[in-house]
Tab-separated table of C-alpha atoms and ligand atoms in Angstrom:
chain	number	residue	atom	x	y	z
A	71	UNK	CA	13.325	18.994	-13.365
A	72	UNK	CA	9.958	20.284	-12.188
A	73	UNK	CA	10.776	23.858	-13.210
A	74	UNK	CA	11.825	22.881	-16.732
A	75	UNK	CA	8.592	20.945	-17.203
A	76	UNK	CA	6.450	23.903	-16.167
A	77	UNK	CA	7.259	25.586	-19.480
A	78	UNK	CA	6.413	22.643	-21.721
A	79	UNK	CA	3.273	22.458	-23.793
A	80	UNK	CA	1.895	19.508	-21.826
A	81	UNK	CA	2.352	21.331	-18.526
A	82	UNK	CA	0.552	24.367	-19.898
A	83	UNK	CA	-2.302	22.134	-21.081
A	84	UNK	CA	-2.590	20.435	-17.692
A	85	UNK	CA	-2.423	23.820	-15.939
A	86	UNK	CA	-5.085	25.368	-18.092
A	87	UNK	CA	-7.392	22.347	-17.756
A	88	UNK	CA	-6.957	22.478	-13.980
A	89	UNK	CA	-7.734	26.188	-13.862
A	90	UNK	CA	-10.737	25.884	-16.170
A	91	UNK	CA	-12.373	23.165	-14.158
A	92	UNK	CA	-11.379	24.256	-10.667
A	93	UNK	CA	-14.514	24.188	-8.486
A	94	UNK	CA	-15.865	27.474	-7.142
A	95	UNK	CA	-17.935	26.372	-4.195
A	96	UNK	CA	-17.584	23.917	-1.352
A	97	UNK	CA	-20.530	21.905	-2.685
A	98	UNK	CA	-18.959	21.516	-6.122
A	99	UNK	CA	-15.566	20.427	-4.797
A	100	UNK	CA	-16.264	16.693	-4.731
A	101	UNK	CA	-18.531	16.457	-7.786
A	102	UNK	CA	-17.772	14.729	-11.064
A	103	UNK	CA	-18.288	17.388	-13.720
A	104	UNK	CA	-20.035	16.505	-16.986
A	105	UNK	CA	-16.802	17.044	-18.954
A	106	UNK	CA	-15.112	14.444	-16.766
A	107	UNK	CA	-17.633	11.643	-17.110
A	108	UNK	CA	-15.873	9.631	-19.792
A	109	UNK	CA	-14.359	6.444	-18.316
A	110	UNK	CA	-14.534	7.800	-14.718
A	111	UNK	CA	-18.257	7.142	-14.793
A	112	UNK	CA	-17.950	3.474	-15.868
A	113	UNK	CA	-18.029	2.661	-12.168
A	114	UNK	CA	-17.392	5.009	-9.230
A	115	UNK	CA	-18.249	4.926	-5.552
A	116	UNK	CA	-19.180	7.410	-2.883
A	117	UNK	CA	-15.579	7.401	-1.631
A	118	UNK	CA	-14.064	8.524	-4.947
A	119	UNK	CA	-12.398	11.898	-5.253
A	120	UNK	CA	-12.974	14.008	-8.369
A	121	UNK	CA	-10.689	14.043	-11.444
A	122	UNK	CA	-10.210	17.824	-11.234
A	123	UNK	CA	-8.408	17.335	-7.917
A	124	UNK	CA	-5.968	14.940	-9.612
A	125	UNK	CA	-5.378	17.449	-12.442
A	126	UNK	CA	-4.758	20.266	-9.980
A	127	UNK	CA	-1.969	18.353	-8.243
A	128	UNK	CA	-0.461	16.918	-11.447
A	129	UNK	CA	-0.194	20.495	-12.602
A	130	UNK	CA	1.102	21.830	-9.295
A	131	UNK	CA	3.739	19.072	-9.124
A	132	UNK	CA	4.662	19.628	-12.786
A	133	UNK	CA	4.359	15.948	-13.665
A	134	UNK	CA	5.473	14.991	-17.188
A	135	UNK	CA	4.704	12.101	-19.542
A	136	UNK	CA	8.211	10.799	-18.804
A	137	UNK	CA	7.443	10.387	-15.107
A	138	UNK	CA	5.310	7.961	-13.114
A	139	UNK	CA	2.461	8.629	-10.708
A	140	UNK	CA	1.370	6.278	-7.917
A	141	UNK	CA	-1.975	6.021	-6.143
A	142	UNK	CA	-1.417	3.541	-3.281
A	143	UNK	CA	-5.136	3.546	-2.289
A	144	UNK	CA	-6.491	3.808	-5.811
A	145	UNK	CA	-10.110	2.713	-5.151
A	146	UNK	CA	-11.987	2.964	-8.444
A	147	UNK	CA	-8.978	4.391	-10.266
A	148	UNK	CA	-9.641	8.136	-10.526
A	149	UNK	CA	-5.929	9.027	-10.402
A	150	UNK	CA	-5.001	6.275	-12.848
A	151	UNK	CA	-7.707	7.129	-15.417
A	152	UNK	CA	-6.967	10.855	-15.210
A	153	UNK	CA	-3.228	10.277	-15.664
A	154	UNK	CA	-3.893	8.050	-18.665
A	155	UNK	CA	-6.149	10.673	-20.266
A	156	UNK	CA	-3.296	13.161	-19.896
A	157	UNK	CA	-0.636	10.781	-21.248
A	158	UNK	CA	1.087	10.193	-17.888
A	159	UNK	CA	2.153	6.641	-16.883
A	160	UNK	CA	0.757	5.512	-13.546
A	161	UNK	CA	0.500	2.725	-11.036
A	162	UNK	CA	-2.381	1.961	-8.695
A	163	UNK	CA	-2.411	-0.221	-5.587
A	164	UNK	CA	-5.677	-1.327	-4.032
A	165	UNK	CA	-6.370	-4.060	-1.482
A	166	UNK	CA	-10.064	-4.599	-2.254
A	167	UNK	CA	-10.561	-7.036	-5.168
A	168	UNK	CA	-13.716	-5.320	-6.479
A	169	UNK	CA	-12.245	-1.823	-6.673
A	170	UNK	CA	-8.867	-3.140	-7.887
A	171	UNK	CA	-10.796	-4.888	-10.675
A	172	UNK	CA	-12.696	-1.674	-11.487
A	173	UNK	CA	-9.438	0.291	-11.708
A	174	UNK	CA	-7.909	-2.358	-13.950
A	175	UNK	CA	-10.842	-2.420	-16.379
A	176	UNK	CA	-11.225	1.370	-16.376
A	177	UNK	CA	-7.631	1.722	-17.476
A	178	UNK	CA	-7.857	-0.887	-20.269
A	179	UNK	CA	-8.841	0.908	-23.479
A	180	UNK	CA	-7.338	-1.670	-25.815
A	181	UNK	CA	-10.430	-3.690	-26.673
A	182	UNK	CA	-12.347	-3.334	-29.943
A	183	UNK	CA	-15.467	-1.239	-29.206
A	184	UNK	CA	-17.498	-2.769	-32.065
A	185	UNK	CA	-16.592	-6.289	-30.921
A	186	UNK	CA	-17.686	-5.401	-27.376
A	187	UNK	CA	-21.039	-4.175	-28.691
A	188	UNK	CA	-21.654	-7.315	-30.762
A	189	UNK	CA	-20.703	-9.630	-27.945
A	190	UNK	CA	-22.888	-7.796	-25.413
A	191	UNK	CA	-25.903	-7.889	-27.739
A	192	UNK	CA	-25.506	-11.639	-28.174
A	193	UNK	CA	-25.180	-12.135	-24.404
A	194	UNK	CA	-28.209	-9.888	-23.787
A	195	UNK	CA	-30.374	-11.928	-26.192
A	196	UNK	CA	-29.454	-15.178	-24.455
A	197	UNK	CA	-30.037	-13.601	-21.044
A	198	UNK	CA	-33.472	-12.332	-22.133
A	199	UNK	CA	-34.358	-15.850	-23.300
A	200	UNK	CA	-33.280	-17.309	-19.981
A	201	UNK	CA	-35.319	-14.725	-18.074
A	202	UNK	CA	-38.355	-15.355	-20.307
A	203	UNK	CA	-38.428	-19.128	-20.118
A	204	UNK	CA	-37.614	-18.957	-16.399
A	205	UNK	CA	-36.595	-22.614	-16.423
A	206	UNK	CA	-33.103	-22.142	-15.061
A	207	UNK	CA	-32.864	-21.450	-11.360
A	208	UNK	CA	-30.693	-18.403	-10.675
A	209	UNK	CA	-29.752	-18.135	-7.043
A	210	UNK	CA	-26.717	-17.049	-5.097
A	211	UNK	CA	-24.964	-19.700	-2.985
A	212	UNK	CA	-26.296	-19.418	0.632
A	213	UNK	CA	-22.879	-18.392	2.056
A	214	UNK	CA	-22.709	-15.522	-0.421
A	215	UNK	CA	-26.286	-14.443	0.233
A	216	UNK	CA	-25.591	-14.266	3.989
A	217	UNK	CA	-23.049	-11.463	3.576
A	218	UNK	CA	-25.281	-9.245	1.420
A	219	UNK	CA	-26.940	-6.281	3.129
A	220	UNK	CA	-30.521	-7.395	3.794
A	221	UNK	CA	-32.910	-6.318	0.998
A	222	UNK	CA	-30.104	-4.680	-0.964
A	223	UNK	CA	-31.541	-6.295	-4.110
A	224	UNK	CA	-35.002	-7.752	-4.819
A	225	UNK	CA	-35.410	-11.291	-6.248
A	226	UNK	CA	-36.430	-10.294	-9.797
A	227	UNK	CA	-33.563	-7.854	-10.562
A	228	UNK	CA	-31.168	-10.323	-8.928
A	229	UNK	CA	-32.355	-13.123	-11.226
A	230	UNK	CA	-31.893	-10.877	-14.249
A	231	UNK	CA	-28.332	-9.996	-13.231
A	232	UNK	CA	-27.548	-13.682	-12.654
A	233	UNK	CA	-29.046	-14.490	-16.071
A	234	UNK	CA	-26.592	-12.046	-17.684
A	235	UNK	CA	-23.737	-13.747	-15.846
A	236	UNK	CA	-24.940	-17.184	-16.965
A	237	UNK	CA	-25.265	-15.973	-20.573
A	238	UNK	CA	-21.741	-14.541	-20.414
A	239	UNK	CA	-20.425	-17.901	-19.191
A	240	UNK	CA	-22.287	-19.704	-21.929
A	241	UNK	CA	-21.712	-17.514	-24.972
A	242	UNK	CA	-19.596	-14.460	-24.119
A	243	UNK	CA	-16.174	-13.876	-25.662
A	244	UNK	CA	-13.541	-13.914	-22.851
A	245	UNK	CA	-11.869	-10.897	-24.496
A	246	UNK	CA	-14.793	-8.693	-23.436
A	247	UNK	CA	-15.660	-10.403	-20.173
A	248	UNK	CA	-14.027	-7.921	-17.789
A	249	UNK	CA	-15.621	-4.865	-19.390
A	250	UNK	CA	-18.984	-6.628	-19.427
A	251	UNK	CA	-18.603	-7.504	-15.746
A	252	UNK	CA	-17.789	-3.920	-14.811
A	253	UNK	CA	-20.824	-2.677	-16.758
A	254	UNK	CA	-22.879	-5.185	-14.763
A	255	UNK	CA	-21.399	-3.907	-11.478
A	256	UNK	CA	-22.626	-0.414	-12.338
A	257	UNK	CA	-26.058	-1.733	-13.314
A	258	UNK	CA	-26.290	-3.700	-10.072
A	259	UNK	CA	-25.650	-0.640	-7.911
A	260	UNK	CA	-27.468	2.086	-9.808
A	261	UNK	CA	-30.353	0.254	-11.528
A	262	UNK	CA	-30.958	-3.173	-10.028
A	263	UNK	CA	-30.387	-2.566	-6.310
A	264	UNK	CA	-32.402	-0.935	-3.546
A	265	UNK	CA	-29.278	0.807	-2.244
A	266	UNK	CA	-28.828	4.468	-1.553
A	267	UNK	CA	-25.678	6.283	-0.575
A	268	UNK	CA	-25.637	8.810	2.225
A	269	UNK	CA	-22.294	9.068	2.728
A	270	UNK	CA	-23.101	5.650	4.293
A	271	UNK	CA	-24.575	2.894	2.158
A	272	UNK	CA	-28.130	2.007	3.141
A	273	UNK	CA	-31.241	0.316	1.813
A	274	UNK	CA	-33.849	2.692	0.419
A	275	UNK	CA	-37.093	2.109	-1.420
A	276	UNK	CA	-37.585	-1.559	-2.312
A	277	UNK	CA	-38.196	-1.997	-6.041
A	278	UNK	CA	-39.835	-5.192	-7.192
A	279	UNK	CA	-38.298	-5.119	-10.673
A	280	UNK	CA	-35.816	-3.142	-12.819
A	281	UNK	CA	-34.691	-2.891	-16.454
A	282	UNK	CA	-31.435	-4.719	-15.779
A	283	UNK	CA	-30.542	-5.938	-19.288
A	284	UNK	CA	-31.359	-2.578	-20.873
A	285	UNK	CA	-29.277	-0.660	-18.335
A	286	UNK	CA	-26.370	-3.081	-18.821
A	287	UNK	CA	-26.461	-2.571	-22.607
A	288	UNK	CA	-26.532	1.200	-22.081
A	289	UNK	CA	-23.454	0.994	-19.845
A	290	UNK	CA	-21.720	-1.045	-22.546
A	291	UNK	CA	-22.682	1.577	-25.145
A	292	UNK	CA	-21.081	4.327	-23.030
A	293	UNK	CA	-17.918	2.237	-22.637
A	294	UNK	CA	-17.705	1.693	-26.406
A	295	UNK	CA	-18.157	5.401	-27.060
A	296	UNK	CA	-15.450	6.378	-24.533
A	297	UNK	CA	-12.975	3.770	-25.810
A	298	UNK	CA	-13.476	4.962	-29.406
A	299	UNK	CA	-12.720	8.547	-28.372
A	300	UNK	CA	-9.702	7.701	-26.245
A	301	UNK	CA	-8.122	4.907	-28.309
A	302	UNK	CA	-4.970	6.970	-29.016
A	303	UNK	CA	-4.222	7.069	-25.293
A	304	UNK	CA	-4.632	3.283	-24.824
A	305	UNK	CA	-0.854	2.800	-25.082
A	306	UNK	CA	-0.100	4.919	-22.022
A	307	UNK	CA	1.148	2.580	-19.319
A	308	UNK	CA	-1.105	2.000	-16.352
A	309	UNK	CA	-0.730	-0.858	-13.941
A	310	UNK	CA	-2.992	-1.970	-11.112
A	311	UNK	CA	-1.774	-4.181	-8.346
A	312	UNK	CA	-4.111	-5.793	-5.804
A	313	UNK	CA	-2.035	-5.425	-2.692
A	314	UNK	CA	-1.670	-3.942	0.787
A	315	UNK	CA	-0.091	-0.489	0.676
A	316	UNK	CA	1.393	-0.919	4.116
A	317	UNK	CA	3.721	-3.545	2.654
A	318	UNK	CA	5.408	-2.031	-0.359
A	319	UNK	CA	9.057	-2.581	0.465
A	320	UNK	CA	10.707	-4.546	-2.371
A	321	UNK	CA	7.487	-4.559	-4.414
A	322	UNK	CA	8.019	-1.273	-6.260
A	323	UNK	CA	11.090	-0.466	-8.286
A	324	UNK	CA	13.440	1.718	-6.215
A	325	UNK	CA	13.149	5.483	-6.910
A	326	UNK	CA	10.601	4.890	-9.688
A	327	UNK	CA	7.753	7.133	-8.474
A	328	UNK	CA	7.744	10.883	-9.165
A	329	UNK	CA	4.384	11.799	-7.663
A	330	UNK	CA	1.728	10.321	-5.392
A	331	UNK	CA	-1.900	11.480	-5.518
A	332	UNK	CA	-4.140	9.506	-3.219
A	333	UNK	CA	-6.935	9.383	-0.687
A	334	UNK	CA	-6.451	6.731	2.019
A	335	UNK	CA	-9.270	5.715	4.413
A	336	UNK	CA	-9.903	8.009	7.406
A	337	UNK	CA	-10.324	6.910	11.037
A	338	UNK	CA	-14.107	6.913	11.235
A	339	UNK	CA	-16.849	4.345	11.489
A	340	UNK	CA	-17.083	3.649	7.751
A	341	UNK	CA	-16.780	-0.015	6.819
A	342	UNK	CA	-15.151	0.153	3.399
A	343	UNK	CA	-16.263	-3.364	2.530
A	344	UNK	CA	-19.978	-2.460	2.877
A	345	UNK	CA	-19.933	0.241	0.200
A	346	UNK	CA	-19.246	-2.263	-2.579
A	347	UNK	CA	-20.716	-5.395	-0.962
A	348	UNK	CA	-23.494	-6.128	-3.467
A	349	UNK	CA	-21.377	-6.105	-6.617
A	350	UNK	CA	-18.410	-7.738	-4.826
A	351	UNK	CA	-20.609	-10.701	-3.896
A	352	UNK	CA	-22.586	-11.067	-7.132
A	353	UNK	CA	-19.483	-10.831	-9.294
A	354	UNK	CA	-17.812	-13.433	-7.062
A	355	UNK	CA	-15.026	-11.340	-5.503
A	356	UNK	CA	-16.196	-12.164	-1.965
A	357	UNK	CA	-18.002	-15.477	-1.496
A	358	UNK	CA	-18.365	-16.011	2.248
A	359	UNK	CA	-17.661	-14.583	5.708
A	360	UNK	CA	-14.161	-16.016	5.837
A	361	UNK	CA	-13.166	-14.267	2.608
A	362	UNK	CA	-14.746	-11.052	3.879
A	363	UNK	CA	-12.703	-11.226	7.066
A	364	UNK	CA	-9.504	-11.992	5.159
A	365	UNK	CA	-10.125	-8.913	3.037
A	366	UNK	CA	-10.778	-6.684	6.072
A	367	UNK	CA	-7.432	-7.740	7.500
A	368	UNK	CA	-5.708	-6.341	4.413
A	369	UNK	CA	-7.256	-2.898	4.869
A	370	UNK	CA	-5.991	0.011	6.927
A	371	UNK	CA	-7.707	-0.171	10.314
A	372	UNK	CA	-10.131	2.714	10.002
A	373	UNK	CA	-13.247	1.413	11.792
A	374	UNK	CA	-14.227	-0.912	14.616
A	375	UNK	CA	-15.411	-3.611	12.198
A	376	UNK	CA	-11.890	-4.295	11.044
A	377	UNK	CA	-9.971	-4.453	14.307
A	378	UNK	CA	-8.408	-7.774	15.368
A	379	UNK	CA	-6.711	-9.042	18.534
A	380	UNK	CA	-3.392	-9.614	16.795
A	381	UNK	CA	-3.251	-6.157	15.127
A	382	UNK	CA	0.177	-4.643	15.584
A	383	UNK	CA	0.271	-1.460	13.469
A	384	UNK	CA	0.004	0.706	16.611
A	385	UNK	CA	3.631	-0.154	17.407
A	386	UNK	CA	4.668	2.109	14.517
A	387	UNK	CA	3.482	5.264	16.313
A	388	UNK	CA	4.887	4.378	19.739
A	389	UNK	CA	7.012	7.533	19.680
A	390	UNK	CA	4.048	9.830	18.937
A	391	UNK	CA	2.743	11.198	22.244
A	392	UNK	CA	0.046	13.224	20.365
A	393	UNK	CA	-1.605	10.041	19.084
A	394	UNK	CA	-1.341	8.211	22.408
A	395	UNK	CA	-2.837	11.248	24.136
A	396	UNK	CA	-5.678	11.382	21.612
A	397	UNK	CA	-6.438	7.657	22.023
A	398	UNK	CA	-6.283	8.014	25.833
A	399	UNK	CA	-8.664	10.979	25.670
A	400	UNK	CA	-11.149	8.929	23.598
A	401	UNK	CA	-10.979	6.058	26.103
A	402	UNK	CA	-11.347	8.429	29.084
A	403	UNK	CA	-14.430	9.991	27.459
A	404	UNK	CA	-15.909	6.505	26.964
A	405	UNK	CA	-15.453	5.718	30.649
A	406	UNK	CA	-16.853	9.118	31.645
A	407	UNK	CA	-19.928	8.591	29.421
A	408	UNK	CA	-20.292	5.005	30.732
A	409	UNK	CA	-20.345	3.630	27.191
A	410	UNK	CA	-19.724	-0.099	27.270
A	411	UNK	CA	-20.554	-1.572	23.861
A	412	UNK	CA	-17.938	-3.714	22.159
A	413	UNK	CA	-17.591	-1.176	19.338
A	414	UNK	CA	-17.169	1.821	21.622
A	415	UNK	CA	-14.452	0.013	23.562
A	416	UNK	CA	-12.505	-0.210	20.273
A	417	UNK	CA	-12.492	3.508	19.342
A	418	UNK	CA	-9.146	4.194	21.032
A	419	UNK	CA	-7.658	1.127	19.411
A	420	UNK	CA	-8.863	2.134	15.913
A	421	UNK	CA	-7.176	5.513	16.400
A	422	UNK	CA	-3.830	3.937	17.294
A	423	UNK	CA	-3.978	1.190	14.653
A	424	UNK	CA	-5.048	3.638	11.923
A	425	UNK	CA	-2.154	6.047	12.399
A	426	UNK	CA	0.230	3.115	12.932
A	427	UNK	CA	-0.924	1.605	9.605
A	428	UNK	CA	-0.462	4.900	7.797
A	429	UNK	CA	3.027	5.213	9.340
A	430	UNK	CA	3.835	1.727	8.059
A	431	UNK	CA	2.567	2.706	4.601
A	432	UNK	CA	4.577	5.925	4.489
A	433	UNK	CA	7.728	4.157	5.702
A	434	UNK	CA	7.443	1.365	3.136
A	435	UNK	CA	6.813	3.845	0.307
A	436	UNK	CA	10.095	5.745	0.780
A	437	UNK	CA	12.377	3.397	-1.159
A	438	UNK	CA	10.158	3.730	-4.260
A	439	UNK	CA	10.217	7.539	-4.361
A	440	UNK	CA	12.483	9.406	-6.752
A	441	UNK	CA	14.379	12.307	-5.158
A	442	UNK	CA	12.131	15.380	-5.245
A	443	UNK	CA	8.915	13.331	-5.594
A	444	UNK	CA	5.801	15.261	-4.543
A	445	UNK	CA	2.869	13.697	-2.696
A	446	UNK	CA	-0.768	14.705	-2.092
A	447	UNK	CA	-2.814	12.835	0.551
A	448	UNK	CA	-6.511	13.742	0.728
A	449	UNK	CA	-7.784	13.076	4.255
A	450	UNK	CA	-10.573	14.294	6.498
A	451	UNK	CA	-10.818	15.380	10.104
A	452	UNK	CA	-13.176	13.225	12.145
A	453	UNK	CA	-15.300	13.558	15.252
A	454	UNK	CA	-17.117	10.211	15.176
A	455	UNK	CA	-15.551	8.898	18.404
A	456	UNK	CA	-17.490	10.619	21.257
A	457	UNK	CA	-17.137	13.928	19.389
A	458	UNK	CA	-13.405	14.095	20.035
A	459	UNK	CA	-11.751	15.845	17.130
A	460	UNK	CA	-9.194	13.791	15.205
A	461	UNK	CA	-7.104	16.146	13.064
A	462	UNK	CA	-6.135	13.493	10.530
A	463	UNK	CA	-4.176	15.779	8.177
A	464	UNK	CA	-2.140	17.371	10.953
A	465	UNK	CA	-1.260	14.044	12.557
A	466	UNK	CA	-0.338	12.423	9.243
A	467	UNK	CA	1.918	15.391	8.451
A	468	UNK	CA	3.752	14.913	11.742
A	469	UNK	CA	4.212	11.205	11.044
A	470	UNK	CA	5.452	11.965	7.520
A	471	UNK	CA	7.987	14.528	8.762
A	472	UNK	CA	9.298	12.043	11.350
A	473	UNK	CA	9.880	9.598	8.480
A	474	UNK	CA	11.990	12.096	6.534
A	475	UNK	CA	9.351	13.696	4.267
A	476	UNK	CA	9.205	17.485	3.917
A	477	UNK	CA	5.836	19.097	4.621
A	478	UNK	CA	4.994	21.575	1.847
A	479	UNK	CA	1.621	22.513	3.306
A	480	UNK	CA	-1.921	21.447	4.132
A	481	UNK	CA	-4.516	22.701	1.611
A	482	UNK	CA	-8.226	22.896	2.328
A	483	UNK	CA	-10.206	20.743	-0.130
A	484	UNK	CA	-13.676	21.309	1.312
A	485	UNK	CA	-15.591	21.238	4.587
A	486	UNK	CA	-18.258	18.684	5.559
A	487	UNK	CA	-20.931	18.898	8.196
A	488	UNK	CA	-20.249	16.510	11.090
A	489	UNK	CA	-23.382	14.597	12.068
A	490	UNK	CA	-21.935	14.066	15.563
A	491	UNK	CA	-21.074	17.684	16.416
A	492	UNK	CA	-23.030	19.659	13.743
A	493	UNK	CA	-19.777	21.536	13.120
A	494	UNK	CA	-17.837	21.766	9.857
A	495	UNK	CA	-15.035	19.238	9.481
A	496	UNK	CA	-12.095	19.953	7.217
A	497	UNK	CA	-11.185	17.698	4.319
A	498	UNK	CA	-7.602	18.502	3.482
A	499	UNK	CA	-4.756	17.720	1.143
A	500	UNK	CA	-1.487	17.059	2.904
A	501	UNK	CA	1.244	18.024	0.440
A	502	UNK	CA	4.648	16.433	0.992
A	503	UNK	CA	7.978	16.198	-0.781
A	504	UNK	CA	10.593	13.484	-0.684
A	505	UNK	CA	13.983	15.222	-0.285
A	506	UNK	CA	16.530	15.258	-3.059
B	675	SAM	C1	-11.043	6.789	-0.009
B	675	SAM	S1	-10.901	5.332	-0.947
B	675	SAM	C2	-10.015	5.858	-2.394
B	675	SAM	C3	-10.903	6.349	-3.478
B	675	SAM	C4	-10.195	6.705	-4.764
B	675	SAM	N1	-9.427	7.927	-4.623
B	675	SAM	C5	-11.198	6.863	-5.920
B	675	SAM	O1	-11.256	7.943	-6.486
B	675	SAM	O2	-11.940	5.917	-6.185
B	675	SAM	C6	-9.689	4.442	-0.066
B	675	SAM	C7	-9.356	3.096	-0.669
B	675	SAM	O3	-8.273	2.521	0.053
B	675	SAM	C8	-8.420	1.108	0.005
B	675	SAM	N2	-7.556	0.526	1.039
B	675	SAM	C9	-7.774	0.444	2.363
B	675	SAM	N3	-6.730	-0.115	2.978
B	675	SAM	C10	-5.811	-0.401	2.015
B	675	SAM	C11	-4.510	-0.978	2.039
B	675	SAM	N4	-3.943	-1.374	3.167
B	675	SAM	N5	-3.843	-1.092	0.859
B	675	SAM	C12	-4.398	-0.693	-0.294
B	675	SAM	N6	-5.638	-0.162	-0.380
B	675	SAM	C13	-6.334	-0.002	0.769
B	675	SAM	C14	-9.921	0.918	0.204
B	675	SAM	O4	-10.346	-0.347	-0.248
B	675	SAM	C15	-10.491	2.074	-0.615
B	675	SAM	O5	-10.803	1.674	-1.933
């Protein structure tokens, strides 16, 4: 099946696009190229991988328009958008409501671009009026404000963003609401906020004001332009499901997936809910601490801020001495270094729960894979836990093989400088095949 596709026109197109845009240097590997901005740039985050990586593996796996691609950790939808641009049906799963929403909107090209423009202009006028007369009080509920990163947005830009939301509620057409909300999410992060992105999210220079309404209208204009260009591809099926990818048994049609291209979390100290906190809270996806905790429980355990007493994923790697040895080594190093903080005590546990969660994911995925399905998992090595090297790609490959997958190889995507060890860490693509 794969071989016959390699000679088709579509495969040649995908192959030539992949070759043309393949990055030449390590620094370019993770960048969004100018040619790729349309739709991908509606809303992305620091954790996104680049569209050219998706094209490379679609081409290598020989995926056709008659097949279906899955991204079980789809984040902001890079795999889904790229598949849709190339005419390939796809399915994304994402546990975080903000990024699941972004993926859903980014893969909906059915709305009327002119209608979107008219509606946004009307909303903007009403918002400007509200900002000008200043009579209405725009404030976040206290429980929501408490979970924002301190100083992540100044009062004036916040009021302007809330005025847009109020104007949308008052006069916006529900047909355009989701696209308008996503445009606002982008404005919040890149224009209105004081955030900067390291790889970690942090608060940078505090700005007292920002051109929030103008930036929002500009984001809408870009959306309209992209939708007009891509309207012929709007019919290509893409589906986003807000769900936990460790629990996919009986949720996906048996043997319906021909390829998987994905980047799951890595076992490091990144709190995935912080990266998108501002827009998640202002758009109402997370409203208080309880909801934040419930969300963290649905995520793969990849950092000490989402580890809980009743976590049980580690049981799924009980028969992996390599992972137990690694976790024991991390704990022994902690004792040796006399590190006693609550977080440091959890490093060994994160390591076990992370690989256990990934094992649970890979086990539950099997029933949905068509015979011969190819899979690409982008993961990074880590040394954040007392500088002990965690070879994520190698360990995931071993888990996959124990679950019946064939290991095709581990490709190098790029290297990153480790802040802990000052050495280069590998970011890799674990390439697997489901037998058949
Ligand atoms: C590295 S990011 C993926 C980025 C994506 N490739 C993109 O281009 O935007 C990993 C994603 O996995 C999601 N995630 C974590 N645990 C999950 C789970 N159990 N089920 C589904 N998604 C999960 C996170 O919320 C995050 O968006």
